[in-house]
Amino acid sequence: MANVILRPDWVLPESACTTKVAYTNRRKFIQALGLGSIGFAAMGGCSAESRGMVDGPLDKIPKNAPRDGFPAPRNESYQVPEREITERLVASSYNNFYEFINQGDLKNVWPLVDDYKPFPWTLEVRGQVAKRQTWDLEELIKSMPLEERVCRFRCVEAWSMTIPWTGFPLAKLIERCEPKSSASYVKFTCVSRPDQLPGQKRATWYPWPYFEALRMDEAMNELAFVAVGMYGEPLPKQNGSPLRLVLPWKYGYKGPKAVTRIEFTRRQPGTFWNELQPREYGFLSNVNPNIPHPRWTQASEKFLPSEGVERRIRTQIFNGYDEWVGHLYPDEPRTPSGPIVR
Ligand code: MTE
């Protein structure tokens, strides 16, 4: 039963949806998305102010996070002219980070992050590379020219935000890793610290640590970004401190948070959600309004600009980044199709 309560609705099998627990979760899910009559402002039954979180979520930037290069200059090639930037408080108080899940509202991650002390942090480079390396993250960040990019962010659960990220292109990091020509994929493994991450201790049915992977051509695309900050400051813990991937054309779950290892492989690696729910979550997971999730539509999304404000907007193929990445996916359905796992 505990397992069911702690699982996000989007990994529940459809067969479970008729049980009372699942019904309750479904209602919470619908409320959280603002799809029901109760909107985002009423999520959890109260406003941000009455939950005492007006400053709380923004206080979760590690005190010893490096700030060299902040705030970074904005790269004007990455803008989202048709939408406003999501309020910072919303982006840092409505999260998916299952390493922290506990009883209650799964999106309410920030109150659970205090024991997590990301720094010092090392990043390991392994697999099909000229040589294995282990970098100190602070040194790495200092050596990278930081920039800010404003990007659309689309979760598979059909909500979205617009976020200004600070970081550097993933391609730059990959070049430093010196992958061999045999490297066809790159796998990212996330933090494993059960003593600091309550979800890793409690939610034992997950295959910890979180892991994700990309094809090399996807990883080298200029849109693929390593974020070390957002809204002009280092990442708050709940947003993936000290570093995460931002892949704006893919569903949010393809962007691993708190990455500790990069590994280059010859064969396609597994991924966290695909291993858990292979009939619902595939390897590519590009944002595509033409491919419904087996349990809900992906044709539109609930855009969350600020607390208490939300609107339904149409989802764009590749989340509006067709020009950047469309050529990578000649088989991506361009007209409405049935639910397929890609
Ligand atoms: N990375 C790790 N390590 N653990 C996670 O649970 N959740 C993913 C992704 N990266 C996740 C993760 C999912 S499902 C989403 S939608 C995004 O992070 C959420 O990022 P946000 O909380 O900053 O919006």
mmCIF file of C-alpha atoms and ligand atoms in Angstrom:
data_model
loop_
_atom_site.group_PDB
_atom_site.id
_atom_site.type_symbol
_atom_site.label_atom_id
_atom_site.label_comp_id
_atom_site.label_asym_id
_atom_site.label_seq_id
_atom_site.Cartn_x
_atom_site.Cartn_y
_atom_site.Cartn_z
ATOM 1 C CA MET A 1 0.000 0.000 0.000
ATOM 2 C CA ALA A 2 2.804 2.406 0.907
ATOM 3 C CA ASN A 3 4.262 1.765 -2.491
ATOM 4 C CA VAL A 4 1.057 2.764 -4.175
ATOM 5 C CA ILE A 5 0.730 5.940 -2.149
ATOM 6 C CA LEU A 6 4.270 7.005 -2.915
ATOM 7 C CA ARG A 7 4.229 6.205 -6.608
ATOM 8 C CA PRO A 8 3.467 9.102 -8.905
ATOM 9 C CA ASP A 9 0.220 8.527 -10.799
ATOM 10 C CA TRP A 10 1.999 8.436 -14.090
ATOM 11 C CA VAL A 11 3.677 5.118 -13.234
ATOM 12 C CA LEU A 12 0.495 3.452 -11.976
ATOM 13 C CA PRO A 13 -0.770 0.781 -14.350
ATOM 14 C CA GLU A 14 -4.199 1.552 -15.759
ATOM 15 C CA SER A 15 -5.555 -1.541 -14.010
ATOM 16 C CA ALA A 16 -4.933 0.172 -10.677
ATOM 17 C CA CYS A 17 -6.941 3.232 -11.608
ATOM 18 C CA THR A 18 -10.233 1.885 -10.354
ATOM 19 C CA THR A 19 -9.038 1.255 -6.807
ATOM 20 C CA LYS A 20 -9.896 3.787 -4.130
ATOM 21 C CA VAL A 21 -6.251 4.736 -3.555
ATOM 22 C CA ALA A 22 -5.635 5.222 -7.232
ATOM 23 C CA TYR A 23 -8.832 7.217 -7.529
ATOM 24 C CA THR A 24 -7.616 9.511 -4.763
ATOM 25 C CA ASN A 25 -4.227 9.800 -6.436
ATOM 26 C CA ARG A 26 -5.888 10.497 -9.755
ATOM 27 C CA ARG A 27 -7.841 13.330 -8.217
ATOM 28 C CA LYS A 28 -4.641 14.757 -6.743
ATOM 29 C CA PHE A 29 -2.960 14.354 -10.089
ATOM 30 C CA ILE A 30 -5.738 16.112 -11.931
ATOM 31 C CA GLN A 31 -5.774 18.879 -9.356
ATOM 32 C CA ALA A 32 -2.011 19.267 -9.558
ATOM 33 C CA LEU A 33 -2.233 19.640 -13.305
ATOM 34 C CA GLY A 34 -5.072 22.047 -12.924
ATOM 35 C CA LEU A 35 -7.172 19.872 -15.190
ATOM 36 C CA GLY A 36 -10.074 19.678 -12.795
ATOM 37 C CA SER A 37 -12.238 22.426 -11.483
ATOM 38 C CA ILE A 38 -9.665 23.033 -8.746
ATOM 39 C CA GLY A 39 -6.725 24.874 -10.247
ATOM 40 C CA PHE A 40 -3.050 25.129 -9.475
ATOM 41 C CA ALA A 41 -3.634 27.808 -6.864
ATOM 42 C CA ALA A 42 -5.673 25.343 -4.887
ATOM 43 C CA MET A 43 -3.126 22.527 -5.198
ATOM 44 C CA GLY A 44 -2.856 20.802 -1.880
ATOM 45 C CA GLY A 45 -5.758 22.911 -0.714
ATOM 46 C CA CYS A 46 -3.885 26.162 -0.021
ATOM 47 C CA SER A 47 -1.789 28.883 -1.578
ATOM 48 C CA ALA A 48 1.998 29.183 -1.497
ATOM 49 C CA GLU A 49 1.758 31.913 1.087
ATOM 50 C CA SER A 50 -0.378 29.933 3.482
ATOM 51 C CA ARG A 51 1.963 26.940 3.093
ATOM 52 C CA GLY A 52 4.773 29.200 4.311
ATOM 53 C CA MET A 53 6.799 28.704 1.178
ATOM 54 C CA VAL A 54 7.146 32.197 -0.146
ATOM 55 C CA ASP A 55 10.887 32.185 0.618
ATOM 56 C CA GLY A 56 11.409 28.554 1.571
ATOM 57 C CA PRO A 57 11.945 27.024 -1.881
ATOM 58 C CA LEU A 58 14.320 29.788 -2.926
ATOM 59 C CA ASP A 59 16.430 29.281 0.205
ATOM 60 C CA LYS A 60 17.437 25.837 -0.982
ATOM 61 C CA ILE A 61 20.413 26.940 -3.042
ATOM 62 C CA PRO A 62 23.438 25.336 -1.323
ATOM 63 C CA LYS A 63 25.315 28.051 0.590
ATOM 64 C CA ASN A 64 28.653 26.822 -0.806
ATOM 65 C CA ALA A 65 27.518 26.594 -4.431
ATOM 66 C CA PRO A 66 30.092 28.286 -6.695
ATOM 67 C CA ARG A 67 28.882 31.611 -8.053
ATOM 68 C CA ASP A 68 31.687 32.452 -10.464
ATOM 69 C CA GLY A 69 30.157 33.510 -13.747
ATOM 70 C CA PHE A 70 26.717 34.309 -12.273
ATOM 71 C CA PRO A 71 24.602 35.946 -13.503
ATOM 72 C CA ALA A 72 25.596 34.744 -16.965
ATOM 73 C CA PRO A 73 24.899 36.723 -20.145
ATOM 74 C CA ARG A 74 21.755 35.659 -21.964
ATOM 75 C CA ASN A 75 22.183 33.861 -25.278
ATOM 76 C CA GLU A 76 19.487 35.519 -27.363
ATOM 77 C CA SER A 77 19.314 32.526 -29.747
ATOM 78 C CA TYR A 78 17.285 30.758 -27.070
ATOM 79 C CA GLN A 79 14.111 32.639 -26.301
ATOM 80 C CA VAL A 80 10.446 31.800 -25.947
ATOM 81 C CA PRO A 81 8.733 34.879 -27.351
ATOM 82 C CA GLU A 82 5.181 33.512 -27.208
ATOM 83 C CA ARG A 83 5.147 32.712 -23.485
ATOM 84 C CA GLU A 84 6.119 34.490 -20.329
ATOM 85 C CA ILE A 85 8.829 33.189 -18.038
ATOM 86 C CA THR A 86 7.408 31.066 -15.248
ATOM 87 C CA GLU A 87 7.597 32.649 -11.827
ATOM 88 C CA ARG A 88 10.693 31.445 -10.014
ATOM 89 C CA LEU A 89 8.749 30.336 -6.975
ATOM 90 C CA VAL A 90 6.585 28.029 -9.076
ATOM 91 C CA ALA A 91 9.594 26.438 -10.799
ATOM 92 C CA SER A 92 11.200 25.704 -7.432
ATOM 93 C CA SER A 93 8.148 24.556 -5.501
ATOM 94 C CA TYR A 94 6.480 22.198 -8.007
ATOM 95 C CA ASN A 95 9.032 19.518 -8.767
ATOM 96 C CA ASN A 96 9.636 15.939 -9.758
ATOM 97 C CA PHE A 97 12.618 14.509 -7.892
ATOM 98 C CA TYR A 98 11.855 10.995 -6.712
ATOM 99 C CA GLU A 99 15.060 10.675 -4.705
ATOM 100 C CA PHE A 100 13.241 12.854 -2.172
ATOM 101 C CA ILE A 101 9.729 11.487 -2.244
ATOM 102 C CA ASN A 102 8.095 10.809 1.057
ATOM 103 C CA GLN A 103 4.519 10.625 2.238
ATOM 104 C CA GLY A 104 2.229 13.302 0.879
ATOM 105 C CA ASP A 105 2.391 15.609 -2.098
ATOM 106 C CA LEU A 106 5.035 14.244 -4.479
ATOM 107 C CA LYS A 107 5.596 17.646 -6.051
ATOM 108 C CA ASN A 108 6.407 19.248 -2.724
ATOM 109 C CA VAL A 109 10.105 18.365 -2.808
ATOM 110 C CA TRP A 110 11.726 21.465 -1.354
ATOM 111 C CA PRO A 111 10.854 20.832 2.337
ATOM 112 C CA LEU A 112 12.736 17.491 2.120
ATOM 113 C CA VAL A 113 16.098 18.644 0.790
ATOM 114 C CA ASP A 114 17.868 19.973 3.881
ATOM 115 C CA ASP A 115 20.017 16.888 4.515
ATOM 116 C CA TYR A 116 21.237 16.856 0.931
ATOM 117 C CA LYS A 117 24.680 18.518 0.763
ATOM 118 C CA PRO A 118 25.760 18.403 -2.877
ATOM 119 C CA PHE A 119 29.187 20.099 -2.589
ATOM 120 C CA PRO A 120 31.953 19.033 -2.991
ATOM 121 C CA TRP A 121 30.914 17.144 -6.126
ATOM 122 C CA THR A 122 32.802 15.055 -8.629
ATOM 123 C CA LEU A 123 31.837 14.065 -12.126
ATOM 124 C CA GLU A 124 33.177 10.766 -13.431
ATOM 125 C CA VAL A 125 33.834 10.073 -17.097
ATOM 126 C CA ARG A 126 33.842 6.398 -18.038
ATOM 127 C CA GLY A 127 33.306 3.903 -20.853
ATOM 128 C CA GLN A 128 34.381 4.449 -24.472
ATOM 129 C CA VAL A 129 36.738 7.373 -23.824
ATOM 130 C CA ALA A 130 40.422 8.059 -24.440
ATOM 131 C CA LYS A 131 40.956 7.980 -20.650
ATOM 132 C CA ARG A 132 38.831 7.712 -17.522
ATOM 133 C CA GLN A 133 38.619 11.042 -15.736
ATOM 134 C CA THR A 134 37.138 12.403 -12.533
ATOM 135 C CA TRP A 135 36.563 16.128 -12.342
ATOM 136 C CA ASP A 136 35.930 18.427 -9.459
ATOM 137 C CA LEU A 137 32.718 20.173 -10.447
ATOM 138 C CA GLU A 138 33.700 23.609 -9.142
ATOM 139 C CA GLU A 139 36.840 23.558 -11.292
ATOM 140 C CA LEU A 140 34.819 22.392 -14.254
ATOM 141 C CA ILE A 141 32.240 25.149 -13.900
ATOM 142 C CA LYS A 142 34.984 27.778 -13.617
ATOM 143 C CA SER A 143 36.475 26.569 -16.871
ATOM 144 C CA MET A 144 33.193 26.729 -18.819
ATOM 145 C CA PRO A 145 31.793 29.936 -20.316
ATOM 146 C CA LEU A 146 28.374 30.173 -18.666
ATOM 147 C CA GLU A 147 25.359 31.484 -20.578
ATOM 148 C CA GLU A 148 21.663 31.871 -19.911
ATOM 149 C CA ARG A 149 19.023 30.283 -22.150
ATOM 150 C CA VAL A 150 15.289 30.697 -21.842
ATOM 151 C CA CYS A 151 13.630 27.412 -22.782
ATOM 152 C CA ARG A 152 10.260 25.705 -22.833
ATOM 153 C CA PHE A 153 10.016 22.871 -20.318
ATOM 154 C CA ARG A 154 7.387 20.168 -20.890
ATOM 155 C CA CYS A 155 6.671 17.323 -18.480
ATOM 156 C CA VAL A 156 5.170 14.066 -19.750
ATOM 157 C CA GLU A 157 2.373 14.699 -17.224
ATOM 158 C CA ALA A 158 1.185 17.506 -19.569
ATOM 159 C CA TRP A 159 2.195 20.588 -17.621
ATOM 160 C CA SER A 160 4.790 23.073 -18.780
ATOM 161 C CA MET A 161 6.837 26.078 -17.746
ATOM 162 C CA THR A 162 9.323 28.502 -19.322
ATOM 163 C CA ILE A 163 12.630 28.622 -17.492
ATOM 164 C CA PRO A 164 15.840 30.667 -17.749
ATOM 165 C CA TRP A 165 18.673 28.173 -17.232
ATOM 166 C CA THR A 166 22.345 28.975 -16.622
ATOM 167 C CA GLY A 167 24.965 26.549 -17.868
ATOM 168 C CA PHE A 168 26.900 25.422 -20.909
ATOM 169 C CA PRO A 169 26.300 23.245 -23.987
ATOM 170 C CA LEU A 170 26.499 19.506 -23.351
ATOM 171 C CA ALA A 171 28.597 19.244 -26.540
ATOM 172 C CA LYS A 172 31.373 21.233 -24.830
ATOM 173 C CA LEU A 173 31.434 18.790 -21.943
ATOM 174 C CA ILE A 174 31.416 15.818 -24.273
ATOM 175 C CA GLU A 175 34.364 17.190 -26.240
ATOM 176 C CA ARG A 176 36.354 17.312 -22.995
ATOM 177 C CA CYS A 177 35.451 13.693 -22.297
ATOM 178 C CA GLU A 178 37.252 12.680 -25.523
ATOM 179 C CA PRO A 179 34.876 9.882 -26.542
ATOM 180 C CA LYS A 180 36.203 7.196 -28.893
ATOM 181 C CA SER A 181 34.616 6.658 -32.296
ATOM 182 C CA SER A 182 33.023 3.512 -30.802
ATOM 183 C CA ALA A 183 30.878 5.697 -28.492
ATOM 184 C CA SER A 184 27.336 5.652 -29.925
ATOM 185 C CA TYR A 185 25.405 6.501 -26.746
ATOM 186 C CA VAL A 186 25.981 8.452 -23.590
ATOM 187 C CA LYS A 187 24.541 7.408 -20.261
ATOM 188 C CA PHE A 188 24.086 9.697 -17.254
ATOM 189 C CA THR A 189 23.943 8.319 -13.737
ATOM 190 C CA CYS A 190 22.631 10.397 -10.877
ATOM 191 C CA VAL A 191 23.445 10.766 -7.222
ATOM 192 C CA SER A 192 23.309 7.783 -4.867
ATOM 193 C CA ARG A 193 23.209 8.938 -1.250
ATOM 194 C CA PRO A 194 20.424 7.136 0.602
ATOM 195 C CA ASP A 195 21.386 8.903 3.844
ATOM 196 C CA GLN A 196 20.654 12.296 2.321
ATOM 197 C CA LEU A 197 17.833 11.326 -0.025
ATOM 198 C CA PRO A 198 14.773 9.938 1.760
ATOM 199 C CA GLY A 199 13.247 8.559 -1.435
ATOM 200 C CA GLN A 200 16.247 6.317 -2.090
ATOM 201 C CA LYS A 201 15.776 4.764 1.331
ATOM 202 C CA ARG A 202 11.999 4.449 1.286
ATOM 203 C CA ALA A 203 11.003 3.924 -2.316
ATOM 204 C CA THR A 204 12.909 0.696 -2.713
ATOM 205 C CA TRP A 205 10.954 -0.445 -5.777
ATOM 206 C CA TYR A 206 12.822 2.089 -7.923
ATOM 207 C CA PRO A 207 16.061 0.993 -9.626
ATOM 208 C CA TRP A 208 18.261 3.652 -7.941
ATOM 209 C CA PRO A 209 20.264 5.600 -8.823
ATOM 210 C CA TYR A 210 18.252 7.451 -11.498
ATOM 211 C CA PHE A 211 19.790 7.040 -14.941
ATOM 212 C CA GLU A 212 19.132 8.342 -18.411
ATOM 213 C CA ALA A 213 20.767 8.145 -21.831
ATOM 214 C CA LEU A 214 20.951 9.791 -25.245
ATOM 215 C CA ARG A 215 22.218 8.886 -28.670
ATOM 216 C CA MET A 216 25.476 10.704 -29.399
ATOM 217 C CA ASP A 217 23.924 12.824 -32.145
ATOM 218 C CA GLU A 218 21.235 13.979 -29.701
ATOM 219 C CA ALA A 219 23.783 14.724 -27.002
ATOM 220 C CA MET A 220 25.921 16.750 -29.430
ATOM 221 C CA ASN A 221 22.968 18.837 -30.642
ATOM 222 C CA GLU A 222 23.414 22.489 -29.727
ATOM 223 C CA LEU A 223 20.123 22.492 -27.825
ATOM 224 C CA ALA A 224 21.343 19.927 -25.269
ATOM 225 C CA PHE A 225 22.433 21.897 -22.220
ATOM 226 C CA VAL A 226 24.058 21.275 -18.855
ATOM 227 C CA ALA A 227 22.368 23.525 -16.306
ATOM 228 C CA VAL A 228 24.152 24.564 -13.118
ATOM 229 C CA GLY A 229 21.762 27.407 -12.376
ATOM 230 C CA MET A 230 18.384 28.972 -13.043
ATOM 231 C CA TYR A 231 16.947 32.465 -12.711
ATOM 232 C CA GLY A 232 20.499 33.874 -12.543
ATOM 233 C CA GLU A 233 21.554 31.843 -9.493
ATOM 234 C CA PRO A 234 22.928 28.350 -8.800
ATOM 235 C CA LEU A 235 20.358 25.538 -8.907
ATOM 236 C CA PRO A 236 18.262 25.009 -5.793
ATOM 237 C CA LYS A 237 18.615 21.457 -4.501
ATOM 238 C CA GLN A 238 15.105 20.461 -5.574
ATOM 239 C CA ASN A 239 15.861 21.546 -9.148
ATOM 240 C CA GLY A 240 18.842 19.222 -9.435
ATOM 241 C CA SER A 241 21.804 20.864 -7.718
ATOM 242 C CA PRO A 242 24.630 20.826 -8.581
ATOM 243 C CA LEU A 243 24.043 19.988 -12.250
ATOM 244 C CA ARG A 244 21.347 18.551 -14.499
ATOM 245 C CA LEU A 245 20.604 18.149 -18.151
ATOM 246 C CA VAL A 246 18.115 20.341 -19.984
ATOM 247 C CA LEU A 247 16.813 18.785 -23.203
ATOM 248 C CA PRO A 248 13.993 21.147 -24.129
ATOM 249 C CA TRP A 249 12.653 19.033 -27.014
ATOM 250 C CA LYS A 250 12.162 15.977 -24.812
ATOM 251 C CA TYR A 251 9.858 15.242 -21.910
ATOM 252 C CA GLY A 252 11.302 16.451 -18.608
ATOM 253 C CA TYR A 253 12.140 12.969 -17.339
ATOM 254 C CA LYS A 254 14.875 12.661 -19.983
ATOM 255 C CA GLY A 255 16.773 15.427 -18.123
ATOM 256 C CA PRO A 256 18.571 13.757 -15.196
ATOM 257 C CA LYS A 257 19.228 15.852 -12.099
ATOM 258 C CA ALA A 258 22.288 15.663 -9.825
ATOM 259 C CA VAL A 259 24.407 13.792 -12.363
ATOM 260 C CA THR A 260 27.567 12.119 -11.042
ATOM 261 C CA ARG A 261 28.711 9.983 -13.945
ATOM 262 C CA ILE A 262 28.881 10.196 -17.725
ATOM 263 C CA GLU A 263 29.524 6.943 -19.512
ATOM 264 C CA PHE A 264 29.968 6.397 -23.239
ATOM 265 C CA THR A 265 28.677 3.105 -24.592
ATOM 266 C CA ARG A 266 28.557 1.154 -27.824
ATOM 267 C CA ARG A 267 25.010 -0.114 -27.259
ATOM 268 C CA GLN A 268 21.830 1.642 -26.244
ATOM 269 C CA PRO A 269 21.677 1.771 -22.431
ATOM 270 C CA GLY A 270 18.499 1.294 -20.449
ATOM 271 C CA THR A 271 16.735 4.252 -18.865
ATOM 272 C CA PHE A 272 15.002 4.591 -15.497
ATOM 273 C CA TRP A 273 11.368 5.073 -16.566
ATOM 274 C CA ASN A 274 11.642 2.742 -19.525
ATOM 275 C CA GLU A 275 12.783 -0.062 -17.228
ATOM 276 C CA LEU A 276 9.958 0.647 -14.818
ATOM 277 C CA GLN A 277 7.158 1.085 -17.321
ATOM 278 C CA PRO A 278 8.297 -0.062 -20.784
ATOM 279 C CA ARG A 279 4.785 0.070 -22.221
ATOM 280 C CA GLU A 280 4.499 3.783 -21.450
ATOM 281 C CA TYR A 281 7.962 5.372 -21.541
ATOM 282 C CA GLY A 282 10.405 4.881 -24.385
ATOM 283 C CA PHE A 283 14.005 5.786 -25.064
ATOM 284 C CA LEU A 284 13.531 8.796 -27.337
ATOM 285 C CA SER A 285 10.617 10.452 -25.500
ATOM 286 C CA ASN A 286 10.465 13.502 -27.733
ATOM 287 C CA VAL A 287 7.638 15.925 -27.043
ATOM 288 C CA ASN A 288 5.055 15.056 -29.661
ATOM 289 C CA PRO A 289 1.388 16.118 -29.624
ATOM 290 C CA ASN A 290 0.636 13.376 -32.170
ATOM 291 C CA ILE A 291 1.527 10.523 -29.833
ATOM 292 C CA PRO A 292 -0.835 10.263 -26.878
ATOM 293 C CA HIS A 293 0.373 8.744 -23.684
ATOM 294 C CA PRO A 294 -1.545 5.478 -23.234
ATOM 295 C CA ARG A 295 -3.522 7.158 -20.418
ATOM 296 C CA TRP A 296 -3.855 10.792 -21.502
ATOM 297 C CA THR A 297 -3.512 13.134 -24.444
ATOM 298 C CA GLN A 298 -0.300 14.959 -25.243
ATOM 299 C CA ALA A 299 -1.983 17.322 -27.711
ATOM 300 C CA SER A 300 -2.172 20.119 -25.154
ATOM 301 C CA GLU A 301 -0.587 21.095 -21.899
ATOM 302 C CA LYS A 302 -1.293 23.190 -18.826
ATOM 303 C CA PHE A 303 1.118 26.116 -18.892
ATOM 304 C CA LEU A 304 2.108 27.302 -15.407
ATOM 305 C CA PRO A 305 3.385 30.869 -15.564
ATOM 306 C CA SER A 306 2.703 31.765 -11.952
ATOM 307 C CA GLU A 307 0.757 30.634 -8.963
ATOM 308 C CA GLY A 308 -2.938 30.891 -9.434
ATOM 309 C CA VAL A 309 -2.581 31.474 -13.171
ATOM 310 C CA GLU A 310 -2.684 28.701 -15.718
ATOM 311 C CA ARG A 311 -3.839 28.161 -19.230
ATOM 312 C CA ARG A 312 -4.260 25.310 -21.618
ATOM 313 C CA ILE A 313 -2.050 25.641 -24.684
ATOM 314 C CA ARG A 314 -1.392 23.421 -27.689
ATOM 315 C CA THR A 315 1.681 21.252 -27.504
ATOM 316 C CA GLN A 316 4.146 21.749 -30.351
ATOM 317 C CA ILE A 317 6.127 19.010 -32.005
ATOM 318 C CA PHE A 318 9.547 18.751 -30.373
ATOM 319 C CA ASN A 319 8.201 21.349 -27.947
ATOM 320 C CA GLY A 320 8.712 24.062 -30.575
ATOM 321 C CA TYR A 321 12.308 23.033 -31.401
ATOM 322 C CA ASP A 322 11.657 21.284 -34.733
ATOM 323 C CA GLU A 323 14.151 23.555 -36.470
ATOM 324 C CA TRP A 324 16.934 22.409 -34.121
ATOM 325 C CA VAL A 325 16.242 18.701 -33.811
ATOM 326 C CA GLY A 326 13.598 17.595 -36.322
ATOM 327 C CA HIS A 327 16.241 16.232 -38.720
ATOM 328 C CA LEU A 328 17.408 13.768 -36.066
ATOM 329 C CA TYR A 329 14.089 11.928 -36.113
ATOM 330 C CA PRO A 330 12.862 11.123 -39.638
ATOM 331 C CA ASP A 331 10.392 8.574 -38.202
ATOM 332 C CA GLU A 332 8.727 10.889 -35.695
ATOM 333 C CA PRO A 333 4.945 10.930 -36.436
ATOM 334 C CA ARG A 334 3.850 14.283 -37.842
ATOM 335 C CA THR A 335 0.148 13.473 -37.869
ATOM 336 C CA PRO A 336 -2.007 12.078 -35.052
ATOM 337 C CA SER A 337 -1.138 8.479 -34.277
ATOM 338 C CA GLY A 338 -2.110 5.965 -31.635
ATOM 339 C CA PRO A 339 -0.107 5.590 -28.446
ATOM 340 C CA ILE A 340 3.307 4.252 -29.381
ATOM 341 C CA VAL A 341 6.347 3.988 -27.187
ATOM 342 C CA ARG A 342 9.399 5.668 -28.724
HETATM 343 N N1 MTE B 1 16.362 13.423 -12.150
HETATM 344 C C1 MTE B 1 16.504 12.667 -11.045
HETATM 345 N N2 MTE B 1 17.746 12.389 -10.604
HETATM 346 N N3 MTE B 1 15.432 12.201 -10.361
HETATM 347 C C2 MTE B 1 14.160 12.451 -10.776
HETATM 348 O O1 MTE B 1 13.211 11.993 -10.128
HETATM 349 N N4 MTE B 1 12.725 13.514 -12.430
HETATM 350 C C3 MTE B 1 12.633 13.882 -13.836
HETATM 351 C C4 MTE B 1 13.693 14.908 -14.226
HETATM 352 N N5 MTE B 1 14.984 14.518 -13.698
HETATM 353 C C5 MTE B 1 13.977 13.227 -11.941
HETATM 354 C C6 MTE B 1 15.121 13.726 -12.605
HETATM 355 C C7 MTE B 1 11.311 14.403 -14.164
HETATM 356 S S1 MTE B 1 10.062 13.250 -14.199
HETATM 357 C C8 MTE B 1 11.088 15.705 -14.468
HETATM 358 S S2 MTE B 1 9.586 16.240 -15.079
HETATM 359 C C9 MTE B 1 12.114 16.726 -14.244
HETATM 360 O O2 MTE B 1 13.326 16.181 -13.694
HETATM 361 C C10 MTE B 1 11.562 17.765 -13.278
HETATM 362 O O3 MTE B 1 12.439 18.832 -13.119
HETATM 363 P P1 MTE B 1 11.981 20.047 -12.176
HETATM 364 O O4 MTE B 1 11.557 19.472 -10.869
HETATM 365 O O5 MTE B 1 13.180 20.934 -12.038
HETATM 366 O O6 MTE B 1 10.833 20.719 -12.869
#
